[in-house]
mmCIF file of C-alpha atoms and ligand atoms in Angstrom:
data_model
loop_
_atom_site.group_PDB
_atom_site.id
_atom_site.type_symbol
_atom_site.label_atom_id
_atom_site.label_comp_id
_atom_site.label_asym_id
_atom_site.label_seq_id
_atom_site.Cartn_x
_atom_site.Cartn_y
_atom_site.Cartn_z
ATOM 1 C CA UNK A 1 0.000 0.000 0.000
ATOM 2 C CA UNK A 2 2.478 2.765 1.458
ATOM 3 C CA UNK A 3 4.832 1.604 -1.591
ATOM 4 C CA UNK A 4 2.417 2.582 -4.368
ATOM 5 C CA UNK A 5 2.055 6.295 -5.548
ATOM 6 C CA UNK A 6 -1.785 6.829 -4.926
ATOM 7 C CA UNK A 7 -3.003 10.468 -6.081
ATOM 8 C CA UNK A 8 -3.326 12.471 -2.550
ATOM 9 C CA UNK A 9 -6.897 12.991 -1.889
ATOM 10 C CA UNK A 10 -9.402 14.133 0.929
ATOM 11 C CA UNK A 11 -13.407 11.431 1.330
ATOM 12 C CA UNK A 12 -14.972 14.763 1.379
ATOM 13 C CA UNK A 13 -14.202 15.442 -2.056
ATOM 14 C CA UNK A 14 -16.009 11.550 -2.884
ATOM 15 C CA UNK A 15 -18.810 12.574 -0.982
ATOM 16 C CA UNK A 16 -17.984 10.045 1.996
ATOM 17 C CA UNK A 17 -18.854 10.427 5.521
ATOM 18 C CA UNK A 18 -16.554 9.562 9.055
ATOM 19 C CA UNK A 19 -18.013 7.422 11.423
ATOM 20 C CA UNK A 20 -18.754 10.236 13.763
ATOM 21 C CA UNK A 21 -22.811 10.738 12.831
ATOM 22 C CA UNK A 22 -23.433 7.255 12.348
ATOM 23 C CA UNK A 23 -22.443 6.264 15.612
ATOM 24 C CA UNK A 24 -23.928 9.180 17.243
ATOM 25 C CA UNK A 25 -27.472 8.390 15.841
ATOM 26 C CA UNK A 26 -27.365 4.430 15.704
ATOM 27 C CA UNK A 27 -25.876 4.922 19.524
ATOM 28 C CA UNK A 28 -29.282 7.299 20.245
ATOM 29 C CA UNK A 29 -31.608 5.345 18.511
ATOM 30 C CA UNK A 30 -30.319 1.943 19.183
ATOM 31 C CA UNK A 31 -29.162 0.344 16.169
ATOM 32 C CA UNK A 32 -25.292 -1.014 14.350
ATOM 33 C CA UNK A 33 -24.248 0.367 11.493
ATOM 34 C CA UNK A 34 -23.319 -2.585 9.265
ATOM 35 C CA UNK A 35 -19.507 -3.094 8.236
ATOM 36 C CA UNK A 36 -19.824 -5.409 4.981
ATOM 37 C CA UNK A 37 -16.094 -6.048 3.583
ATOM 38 C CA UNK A 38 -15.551 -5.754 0.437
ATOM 39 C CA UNK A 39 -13.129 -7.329 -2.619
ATOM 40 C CA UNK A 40 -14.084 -6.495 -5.824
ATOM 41 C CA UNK A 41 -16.980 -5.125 -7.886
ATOM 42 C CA UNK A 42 -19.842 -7.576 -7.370
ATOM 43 C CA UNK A 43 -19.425 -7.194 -3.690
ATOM 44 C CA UNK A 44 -19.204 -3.489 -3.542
ATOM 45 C CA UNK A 45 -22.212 -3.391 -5.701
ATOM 46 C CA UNK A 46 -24.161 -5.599 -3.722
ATOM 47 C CA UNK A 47 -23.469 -3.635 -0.468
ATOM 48 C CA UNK A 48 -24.807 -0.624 -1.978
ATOM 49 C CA UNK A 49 -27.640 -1.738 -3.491
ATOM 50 C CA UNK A 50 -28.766 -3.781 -0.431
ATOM 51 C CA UNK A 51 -27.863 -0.387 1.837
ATOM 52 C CA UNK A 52 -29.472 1.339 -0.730
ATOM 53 C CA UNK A 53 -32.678 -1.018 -1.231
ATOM 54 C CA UNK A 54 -33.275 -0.815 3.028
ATOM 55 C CA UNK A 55 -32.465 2.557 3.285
ATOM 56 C CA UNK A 56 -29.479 2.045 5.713
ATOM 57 C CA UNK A 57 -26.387 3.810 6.475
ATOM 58 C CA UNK A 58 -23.167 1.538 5.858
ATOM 59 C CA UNK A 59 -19.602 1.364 6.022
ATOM 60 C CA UNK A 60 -17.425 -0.383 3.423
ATOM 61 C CA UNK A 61 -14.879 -1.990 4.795
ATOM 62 C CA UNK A 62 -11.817 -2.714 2.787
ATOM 63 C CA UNK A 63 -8.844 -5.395 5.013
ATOM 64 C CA UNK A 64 -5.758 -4.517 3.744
ATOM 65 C CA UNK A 65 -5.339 -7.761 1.359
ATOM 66 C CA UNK A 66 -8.492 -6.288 -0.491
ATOM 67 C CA UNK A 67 -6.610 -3.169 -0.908
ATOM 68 C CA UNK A 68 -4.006 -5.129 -2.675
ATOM 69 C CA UNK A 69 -6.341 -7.144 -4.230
ATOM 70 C CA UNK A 70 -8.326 -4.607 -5.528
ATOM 71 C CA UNK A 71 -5.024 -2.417 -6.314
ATOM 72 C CA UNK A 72 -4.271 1.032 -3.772
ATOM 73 C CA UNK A 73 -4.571 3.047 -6.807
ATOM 74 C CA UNK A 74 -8.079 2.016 -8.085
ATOM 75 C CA UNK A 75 -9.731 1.444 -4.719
ATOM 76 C CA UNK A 76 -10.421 5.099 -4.429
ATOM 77 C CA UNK A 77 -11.903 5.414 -7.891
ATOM 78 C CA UNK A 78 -14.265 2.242 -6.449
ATOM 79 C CA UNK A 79 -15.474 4.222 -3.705
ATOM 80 C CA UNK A 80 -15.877 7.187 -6.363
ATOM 81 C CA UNK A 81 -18.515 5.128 -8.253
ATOM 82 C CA UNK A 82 -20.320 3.463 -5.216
ATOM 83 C CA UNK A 83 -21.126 7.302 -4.627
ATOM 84 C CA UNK A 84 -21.995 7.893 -8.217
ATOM 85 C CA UNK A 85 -24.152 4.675 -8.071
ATOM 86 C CA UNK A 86 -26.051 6.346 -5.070
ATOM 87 C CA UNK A 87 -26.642 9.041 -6.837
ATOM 88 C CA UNK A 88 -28.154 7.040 -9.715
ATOM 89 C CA UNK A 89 -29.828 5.468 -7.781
ATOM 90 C CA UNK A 90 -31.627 8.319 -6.148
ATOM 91 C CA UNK A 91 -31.414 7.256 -2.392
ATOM 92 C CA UNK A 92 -28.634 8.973 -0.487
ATOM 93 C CA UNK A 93 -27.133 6.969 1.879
ATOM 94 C CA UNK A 94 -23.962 7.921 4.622
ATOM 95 C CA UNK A 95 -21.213 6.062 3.115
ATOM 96 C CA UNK A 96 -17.942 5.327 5.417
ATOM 97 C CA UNK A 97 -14.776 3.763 3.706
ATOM 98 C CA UNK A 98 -12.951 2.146 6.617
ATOM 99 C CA UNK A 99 -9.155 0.273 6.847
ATOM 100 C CA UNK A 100 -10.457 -2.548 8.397
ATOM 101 C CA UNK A 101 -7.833 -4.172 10.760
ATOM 102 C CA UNK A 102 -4.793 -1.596 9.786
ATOM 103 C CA UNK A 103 -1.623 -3.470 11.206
ATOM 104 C CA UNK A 104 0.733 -0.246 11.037
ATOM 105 C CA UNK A 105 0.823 3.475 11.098
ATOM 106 C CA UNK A 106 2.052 3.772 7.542
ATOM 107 C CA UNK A 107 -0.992 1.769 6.139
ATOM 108 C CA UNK A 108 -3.391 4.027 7.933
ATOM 109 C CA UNK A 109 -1.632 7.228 6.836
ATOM 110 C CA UNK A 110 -1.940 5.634 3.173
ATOM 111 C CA UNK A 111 -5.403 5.492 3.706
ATOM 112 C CA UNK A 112 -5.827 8.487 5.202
ATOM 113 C CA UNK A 113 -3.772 10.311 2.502
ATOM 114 C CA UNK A 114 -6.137 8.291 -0.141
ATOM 115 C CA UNK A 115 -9.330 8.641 0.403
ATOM 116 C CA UNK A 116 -10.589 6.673 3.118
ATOM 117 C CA UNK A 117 -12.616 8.376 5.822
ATOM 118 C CA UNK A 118 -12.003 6.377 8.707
ATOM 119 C CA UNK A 119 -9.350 3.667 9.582
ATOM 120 C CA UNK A 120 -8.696 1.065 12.384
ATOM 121 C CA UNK A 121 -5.603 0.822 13.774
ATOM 122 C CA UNK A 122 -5.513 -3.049 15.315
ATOM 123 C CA UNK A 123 -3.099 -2.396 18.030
ATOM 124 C CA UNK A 124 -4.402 -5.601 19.841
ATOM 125 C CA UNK A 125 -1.667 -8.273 19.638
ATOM 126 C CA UNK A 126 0.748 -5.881 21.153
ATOM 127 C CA UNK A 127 1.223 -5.063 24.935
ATOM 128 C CA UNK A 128 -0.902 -2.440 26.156
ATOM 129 C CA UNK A 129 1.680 0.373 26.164
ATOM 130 C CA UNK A 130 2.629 -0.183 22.723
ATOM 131 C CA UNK A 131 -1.220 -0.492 21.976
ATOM 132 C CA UNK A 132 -1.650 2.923 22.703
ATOM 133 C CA UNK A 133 1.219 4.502 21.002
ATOM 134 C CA UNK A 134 0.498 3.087 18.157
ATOM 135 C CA UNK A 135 -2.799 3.963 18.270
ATOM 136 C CA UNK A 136 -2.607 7.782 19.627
ATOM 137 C CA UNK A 137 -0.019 8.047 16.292
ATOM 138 C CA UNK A 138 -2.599 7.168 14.445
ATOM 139 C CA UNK A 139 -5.331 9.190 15.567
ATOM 140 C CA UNK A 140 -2.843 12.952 16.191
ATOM 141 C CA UNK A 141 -2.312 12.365 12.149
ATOM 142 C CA UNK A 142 -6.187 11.176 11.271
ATOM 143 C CA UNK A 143 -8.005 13.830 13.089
ATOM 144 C CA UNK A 144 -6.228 16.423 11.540
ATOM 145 C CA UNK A 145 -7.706 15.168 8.540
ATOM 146 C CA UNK A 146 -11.206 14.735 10.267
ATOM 147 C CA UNK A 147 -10.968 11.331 9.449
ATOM 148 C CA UNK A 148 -12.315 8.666 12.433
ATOM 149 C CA UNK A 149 -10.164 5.653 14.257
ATOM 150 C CA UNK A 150 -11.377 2.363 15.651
ATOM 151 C CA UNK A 151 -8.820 0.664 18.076
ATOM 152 C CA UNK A 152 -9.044 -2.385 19.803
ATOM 153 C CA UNK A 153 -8.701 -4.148 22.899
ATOM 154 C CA UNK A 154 -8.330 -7.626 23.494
ATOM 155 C CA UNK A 155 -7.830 -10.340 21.188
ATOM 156 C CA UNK A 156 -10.164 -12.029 18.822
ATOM 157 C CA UNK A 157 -9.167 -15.461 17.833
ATOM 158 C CA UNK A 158 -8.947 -16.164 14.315
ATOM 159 C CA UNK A 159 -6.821 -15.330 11.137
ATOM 160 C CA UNK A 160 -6.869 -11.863 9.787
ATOM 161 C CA UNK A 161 -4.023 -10.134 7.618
ATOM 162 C CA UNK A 162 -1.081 -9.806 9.630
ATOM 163 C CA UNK A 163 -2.637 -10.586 13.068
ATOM 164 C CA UNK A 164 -3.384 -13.870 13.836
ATOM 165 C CA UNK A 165 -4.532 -15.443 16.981
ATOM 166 C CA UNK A 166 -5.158 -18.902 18.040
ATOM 167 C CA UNK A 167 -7.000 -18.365 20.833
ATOM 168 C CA UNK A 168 -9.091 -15.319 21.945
ATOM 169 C CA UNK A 169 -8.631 -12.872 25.538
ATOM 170 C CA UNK A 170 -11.869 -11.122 26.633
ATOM 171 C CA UNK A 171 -11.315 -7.052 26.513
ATOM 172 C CA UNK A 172 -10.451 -6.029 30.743
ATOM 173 C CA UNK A 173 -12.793 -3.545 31.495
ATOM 174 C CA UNK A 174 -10.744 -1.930 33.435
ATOM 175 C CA UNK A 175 -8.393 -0.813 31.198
ATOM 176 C CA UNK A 176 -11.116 0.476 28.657
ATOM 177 C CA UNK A 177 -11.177 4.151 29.996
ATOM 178 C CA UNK A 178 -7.422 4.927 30.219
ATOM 179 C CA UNK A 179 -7.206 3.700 26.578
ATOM 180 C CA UNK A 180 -9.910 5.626 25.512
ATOM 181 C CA UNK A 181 -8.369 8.529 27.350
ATOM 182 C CA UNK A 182 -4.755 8.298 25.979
ATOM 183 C CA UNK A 183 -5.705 7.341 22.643
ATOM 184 C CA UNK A 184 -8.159 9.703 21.618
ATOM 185 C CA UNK A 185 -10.256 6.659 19.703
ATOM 186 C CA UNK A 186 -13.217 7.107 18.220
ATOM 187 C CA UNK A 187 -14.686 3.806 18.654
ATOM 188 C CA UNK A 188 -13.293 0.373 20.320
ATOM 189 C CA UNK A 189 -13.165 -2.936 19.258
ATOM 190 C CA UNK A 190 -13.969 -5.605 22.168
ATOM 191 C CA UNK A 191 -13.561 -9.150 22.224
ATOM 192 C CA UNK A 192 -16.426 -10.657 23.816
ATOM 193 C CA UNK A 193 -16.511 -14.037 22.619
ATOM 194 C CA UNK A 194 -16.884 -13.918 18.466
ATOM 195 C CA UNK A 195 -13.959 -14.351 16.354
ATOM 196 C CA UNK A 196 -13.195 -14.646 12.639
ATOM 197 C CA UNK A 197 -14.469 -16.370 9.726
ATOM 198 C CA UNK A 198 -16.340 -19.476 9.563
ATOM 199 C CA UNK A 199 -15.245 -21.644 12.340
ATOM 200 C CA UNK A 200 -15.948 -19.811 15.559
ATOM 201 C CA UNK A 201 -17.086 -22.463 17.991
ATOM 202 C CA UNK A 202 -15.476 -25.533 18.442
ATOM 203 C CA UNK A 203 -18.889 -27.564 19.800
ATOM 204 C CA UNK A 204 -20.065 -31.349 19.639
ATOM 205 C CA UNK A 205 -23.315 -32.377 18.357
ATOM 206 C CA UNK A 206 -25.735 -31.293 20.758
ATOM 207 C CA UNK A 207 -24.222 -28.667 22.536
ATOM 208 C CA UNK A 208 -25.153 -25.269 22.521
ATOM 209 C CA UNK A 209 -23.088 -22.243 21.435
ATOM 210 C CA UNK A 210 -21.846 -20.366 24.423
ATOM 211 C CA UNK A 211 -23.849 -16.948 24.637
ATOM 212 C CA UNK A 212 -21.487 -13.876 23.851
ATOM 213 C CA UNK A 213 -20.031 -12.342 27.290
ATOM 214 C CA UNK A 214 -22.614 -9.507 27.363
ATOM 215 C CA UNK A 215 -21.440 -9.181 31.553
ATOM 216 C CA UNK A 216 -17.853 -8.052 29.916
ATOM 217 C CA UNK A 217 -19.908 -5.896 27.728
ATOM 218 C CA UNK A 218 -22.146 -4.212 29.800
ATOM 219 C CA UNK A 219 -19.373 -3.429 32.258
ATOM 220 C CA UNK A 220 -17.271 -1.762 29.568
ATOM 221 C CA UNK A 221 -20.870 0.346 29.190
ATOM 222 C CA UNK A 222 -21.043 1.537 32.057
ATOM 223 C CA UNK A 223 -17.213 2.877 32.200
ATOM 224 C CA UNK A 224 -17.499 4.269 28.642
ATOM 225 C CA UNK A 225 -20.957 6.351 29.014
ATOM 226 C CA UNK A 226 -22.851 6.702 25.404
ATOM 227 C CA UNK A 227 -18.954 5.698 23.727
ATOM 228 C CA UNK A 228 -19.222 3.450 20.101
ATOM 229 C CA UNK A 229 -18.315 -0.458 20.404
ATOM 230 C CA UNK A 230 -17.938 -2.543 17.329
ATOM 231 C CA UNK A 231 -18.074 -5.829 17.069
ATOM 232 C CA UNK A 232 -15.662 -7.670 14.857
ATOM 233 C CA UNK A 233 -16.410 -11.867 13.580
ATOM 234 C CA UNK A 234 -20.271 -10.900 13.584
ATOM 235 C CA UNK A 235 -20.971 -13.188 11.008
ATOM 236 C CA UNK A 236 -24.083 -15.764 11.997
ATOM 237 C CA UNK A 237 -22.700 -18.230 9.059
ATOM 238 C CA UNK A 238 -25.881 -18.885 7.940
ATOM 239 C CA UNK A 239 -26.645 -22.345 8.008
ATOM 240 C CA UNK A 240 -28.491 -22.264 4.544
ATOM 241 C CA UNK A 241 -25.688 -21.459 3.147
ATOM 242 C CA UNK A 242 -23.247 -23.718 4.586
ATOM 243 C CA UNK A 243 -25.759 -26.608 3.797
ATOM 244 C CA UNK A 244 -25.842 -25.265 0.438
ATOM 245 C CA UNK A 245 -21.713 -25.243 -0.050
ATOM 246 C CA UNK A 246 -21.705 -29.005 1.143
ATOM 247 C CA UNK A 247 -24.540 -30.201 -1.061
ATOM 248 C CA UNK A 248 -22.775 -28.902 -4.484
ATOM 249 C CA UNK A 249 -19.215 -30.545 -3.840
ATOM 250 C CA UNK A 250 -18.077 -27.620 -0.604
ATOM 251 C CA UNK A 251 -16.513 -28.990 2.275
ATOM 252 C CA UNK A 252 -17.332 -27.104 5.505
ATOM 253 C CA UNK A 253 -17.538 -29.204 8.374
ATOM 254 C CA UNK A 254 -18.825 -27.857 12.080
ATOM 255 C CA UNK A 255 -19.460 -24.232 10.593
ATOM 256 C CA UNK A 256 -20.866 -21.910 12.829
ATOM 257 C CA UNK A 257 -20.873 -18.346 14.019
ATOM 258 C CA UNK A 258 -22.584 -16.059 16.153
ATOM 259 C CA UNK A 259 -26.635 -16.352 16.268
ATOM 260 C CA UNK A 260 -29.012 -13.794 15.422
ATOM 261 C CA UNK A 261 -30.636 -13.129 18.060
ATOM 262 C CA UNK A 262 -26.925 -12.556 20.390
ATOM 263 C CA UNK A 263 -26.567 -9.856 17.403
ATOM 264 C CA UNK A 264 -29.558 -8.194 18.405
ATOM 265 C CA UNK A 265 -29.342 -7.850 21.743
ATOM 266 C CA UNK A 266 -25.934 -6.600 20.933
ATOM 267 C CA UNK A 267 -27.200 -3.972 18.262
ATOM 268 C CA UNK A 268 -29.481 -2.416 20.847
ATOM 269 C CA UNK A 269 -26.542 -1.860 23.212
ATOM 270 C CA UNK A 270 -23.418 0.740 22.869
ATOM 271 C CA UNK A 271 -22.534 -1.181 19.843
ATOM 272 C CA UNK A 272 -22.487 0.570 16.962
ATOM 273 C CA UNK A 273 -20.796 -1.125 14.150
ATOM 274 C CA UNK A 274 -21.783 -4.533 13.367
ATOM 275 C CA UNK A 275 -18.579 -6.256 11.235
ATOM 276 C CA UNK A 276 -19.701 -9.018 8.573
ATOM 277 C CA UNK A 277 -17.096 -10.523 6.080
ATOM 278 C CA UNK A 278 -18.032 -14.316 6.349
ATOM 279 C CA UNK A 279 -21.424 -14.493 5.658
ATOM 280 C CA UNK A 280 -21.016 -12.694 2.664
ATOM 281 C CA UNK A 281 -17.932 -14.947 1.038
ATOM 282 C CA UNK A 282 -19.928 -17.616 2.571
ATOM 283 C CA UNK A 283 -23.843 -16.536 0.249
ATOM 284 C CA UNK A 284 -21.402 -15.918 -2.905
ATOM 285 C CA UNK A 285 -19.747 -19.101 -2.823
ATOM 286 C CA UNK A 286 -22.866 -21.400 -2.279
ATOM 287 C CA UNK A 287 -24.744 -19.638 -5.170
ATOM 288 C CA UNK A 288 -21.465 -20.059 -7.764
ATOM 289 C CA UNK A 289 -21.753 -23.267 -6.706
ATOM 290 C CA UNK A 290 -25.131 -24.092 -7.412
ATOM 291 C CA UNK A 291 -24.653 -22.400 -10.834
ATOM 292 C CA UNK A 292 -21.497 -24.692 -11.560
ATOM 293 C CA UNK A 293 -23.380 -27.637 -10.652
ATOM 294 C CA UNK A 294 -26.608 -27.250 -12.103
ATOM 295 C CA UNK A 295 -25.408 -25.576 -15.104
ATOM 296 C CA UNK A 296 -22.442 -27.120 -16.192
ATOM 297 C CA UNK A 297 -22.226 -25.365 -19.185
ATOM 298 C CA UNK A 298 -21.603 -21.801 -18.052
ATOM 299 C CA UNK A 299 -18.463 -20.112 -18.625
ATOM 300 C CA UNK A 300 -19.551 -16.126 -18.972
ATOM 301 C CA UNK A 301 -18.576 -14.596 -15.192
ATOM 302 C CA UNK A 302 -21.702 -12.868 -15.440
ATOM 303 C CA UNK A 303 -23.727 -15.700 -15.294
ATOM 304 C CA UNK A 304 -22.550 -16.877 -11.856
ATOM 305 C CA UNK A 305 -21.216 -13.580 -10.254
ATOM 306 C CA UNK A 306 -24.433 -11.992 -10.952
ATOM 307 C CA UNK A 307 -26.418 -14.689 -9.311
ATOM 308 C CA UNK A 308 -24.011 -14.470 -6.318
ATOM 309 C CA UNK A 309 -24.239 -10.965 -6.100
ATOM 310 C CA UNK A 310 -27.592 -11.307 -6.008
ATOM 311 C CA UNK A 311 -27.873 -13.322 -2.939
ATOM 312 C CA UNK A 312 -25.888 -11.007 -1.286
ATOM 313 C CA UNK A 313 -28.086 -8.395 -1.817
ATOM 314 C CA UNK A 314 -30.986 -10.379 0.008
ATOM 315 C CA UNK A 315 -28.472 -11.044 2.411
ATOM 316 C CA UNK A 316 -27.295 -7.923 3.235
ATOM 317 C CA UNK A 317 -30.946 -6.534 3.277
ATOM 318 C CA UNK A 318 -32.318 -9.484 5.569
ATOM 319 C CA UNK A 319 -29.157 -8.137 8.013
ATOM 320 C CA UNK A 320 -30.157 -4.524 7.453
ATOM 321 C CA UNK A 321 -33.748 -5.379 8.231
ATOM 322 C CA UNK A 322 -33.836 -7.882 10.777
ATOM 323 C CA UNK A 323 -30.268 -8.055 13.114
ATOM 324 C CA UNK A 324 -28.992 -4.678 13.153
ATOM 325 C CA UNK A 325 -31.880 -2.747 12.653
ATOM 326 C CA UNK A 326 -30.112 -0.057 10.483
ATOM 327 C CA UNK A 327 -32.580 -0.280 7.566
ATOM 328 C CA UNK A 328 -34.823 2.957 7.031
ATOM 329 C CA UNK A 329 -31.961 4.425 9.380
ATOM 330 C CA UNK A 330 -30.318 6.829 6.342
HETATM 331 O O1 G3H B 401 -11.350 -9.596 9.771
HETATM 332 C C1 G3H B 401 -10.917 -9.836 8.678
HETATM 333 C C2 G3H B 401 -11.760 -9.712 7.460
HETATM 334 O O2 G3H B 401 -12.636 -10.799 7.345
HETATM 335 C C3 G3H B 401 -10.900 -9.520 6.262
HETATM 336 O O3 G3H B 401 -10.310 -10.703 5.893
HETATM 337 O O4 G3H B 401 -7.881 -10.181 5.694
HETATM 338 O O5 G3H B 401 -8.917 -12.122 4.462
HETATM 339 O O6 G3H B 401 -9.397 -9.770 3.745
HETATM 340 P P1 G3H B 401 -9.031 -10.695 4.879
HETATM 341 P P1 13P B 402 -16.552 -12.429 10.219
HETATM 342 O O1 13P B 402 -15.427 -13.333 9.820
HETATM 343 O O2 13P B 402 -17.329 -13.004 11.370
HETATM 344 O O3 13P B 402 -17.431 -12.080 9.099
HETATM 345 O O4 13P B 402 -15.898 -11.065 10.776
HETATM 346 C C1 13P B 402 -15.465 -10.075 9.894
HETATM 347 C C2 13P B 402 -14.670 -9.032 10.566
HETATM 348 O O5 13P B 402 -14.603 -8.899 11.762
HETATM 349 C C3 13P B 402 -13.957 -8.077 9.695
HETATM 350 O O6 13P B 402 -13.140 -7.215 10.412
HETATM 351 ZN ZN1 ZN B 403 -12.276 -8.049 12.178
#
């Protein structure tokens, strides 16, 4: 990222919004804004159209192996067409574009310097002090720029770029407020018990899934008064799906994420950003799959990315409409 030459420019010239607003309303009105990550063209057009279709605020959330996927020099010119799209579209919508899990200070500042109106900075895997250097850098240089920071403490298990984790350590609530305080954040990750991608419980067959730590959560509530939480490795991994991966050739045994209900409860609280990568890879892949096996004879991309970005769109409306209760929210 910080190695490509990416044309200096500022979201409010792309018509983008910080996180500030969002969070203020969906924190008053007791809702998430959705986080939907994002890789290339199908799903950024699916996020807007679902946000679009269910009236909801969103934030499109770009890890930074989709920047390089995507390429640092057209990801900004993505963003510029989402917004055009909008337009088109005649709905506005407050559109964030968010550095999801930034591992250094030079990828947010690339960011920052590119376009992006808000970043993380996953401090998370290092001690605390280090934590909150890194993450105070960050914000002295974003907020100059007006442009929002999510850090994080404690540890989400799970592989994301750079960071990895086998196992997971709750957020202390006690250390919440100083980091808040020193950092300058704008919103805080917590790990409460979900992790990432598609394996997030490691249950036998009739067990239950253990119930997210909402004790941990509300206690970190009650320190940070009216203050933004996101939750990261939201993803339900919708069953339907999964079934639907296994029965056209997939291979995804023991599946399963966080349920919907947990999500609700949680969307109703301080949390304020909802983050969902999983479910989406997870509603693409099933449909290509059903395409490839019922109709062997289909080569034109079109014909099973547009089916797939289809069933994201339900998706992504279904989330907007009935777990985070950010739909009609724009
Ligand atoms: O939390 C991580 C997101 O799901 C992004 O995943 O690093 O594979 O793009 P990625
Ligand atoms: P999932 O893997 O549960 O979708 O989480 C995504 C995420 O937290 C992105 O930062
Ligand atoms: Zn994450």
């Amino acid at each position: 990222m910080n190695e490509t030459k990416t044309q200096p420019r500022s979201y409010k010239d792309i018509g983008l919004v910080n996180t500030r607003e969002m969070f203020r309303k969906a924190m008053e009105e007791g809702y998430a804004v959705p986080a939907y990550n994002f890789n290339n063209l199908e799903q950024l057009q699916a996020i807007i159209i679902g946000c679009v279709e269910s009236r909801s605020p969103v934030i499109l959330q770009c890890s930074e192996g989709a920047i390089k996927y995507i390429h640092p020099v057209m990801l900004p010119h993505m963003a510029v067409g989402a917004k055009a799209m909008i337009k088109e579209l005649g709905v506005d919508i407050p559109v964030a574009l968010h550095l999801d899990h930034g591992a250094t200070f030079e990828i947010a500042k690339a960011c920052i310097d590119s376009g992006f109106s808000s970043v993380m900075i996953d401090g998370s895997h290092h001690p605390y002090a280090a934590n909150v250097q890194l993450t105070k850098r960050v914000v002295d240089y974003a907020h100059t720029k007006d442009v929002t920071v999510e850090g994080e403490l404690g540890v989400l298990a799970g592989i994301e770029d750079d960071v990895s984790s086998e196992v997971s350590h709750y957020t202390k609530p006690e250390e919440v407020e100083d980091f808040v305080s020193q950092t300058g954040v704008d919103s805080l990750a917590i790990s409460i018990g979900t992790s990432h991608g598609a394996y997030k419980f490691k249950i036998k067959p009739g067990e239950e899934i253990p119930p997210l730590r909402f004790d941990i959560l509300g206690e970190i509530e009650g320190r940070l008064l009216n203050f933004p939480i996101v939750l990261h490795g939201a993803s339900t991994v919708l069953p339907e799906y999964v079934e639907m991966i296994n029965m056209f050739g997939g291979k995804l045994d023991n599946a399963v994420g966080i349920p919907e209900d947990q999500l609700r409860r949680a969307a109703k609280s301080a949390v304020c950003k909802i983050n969902i990568d999983s479910d989406g890879r997870l509603a693409m892949t099933a449909t290509i799959r059903r395409v490839f096996a019922e109709k062997p004879e289909v080569f034109d991309p079109r014909k099973y990315l547009g089916p797939a970005r289809d069933a994201l769109i339900a998706m992504i409306k279904t989330k907007n409409e009935s777990v985070l209760g950010s739909a009609g929210k724009a």
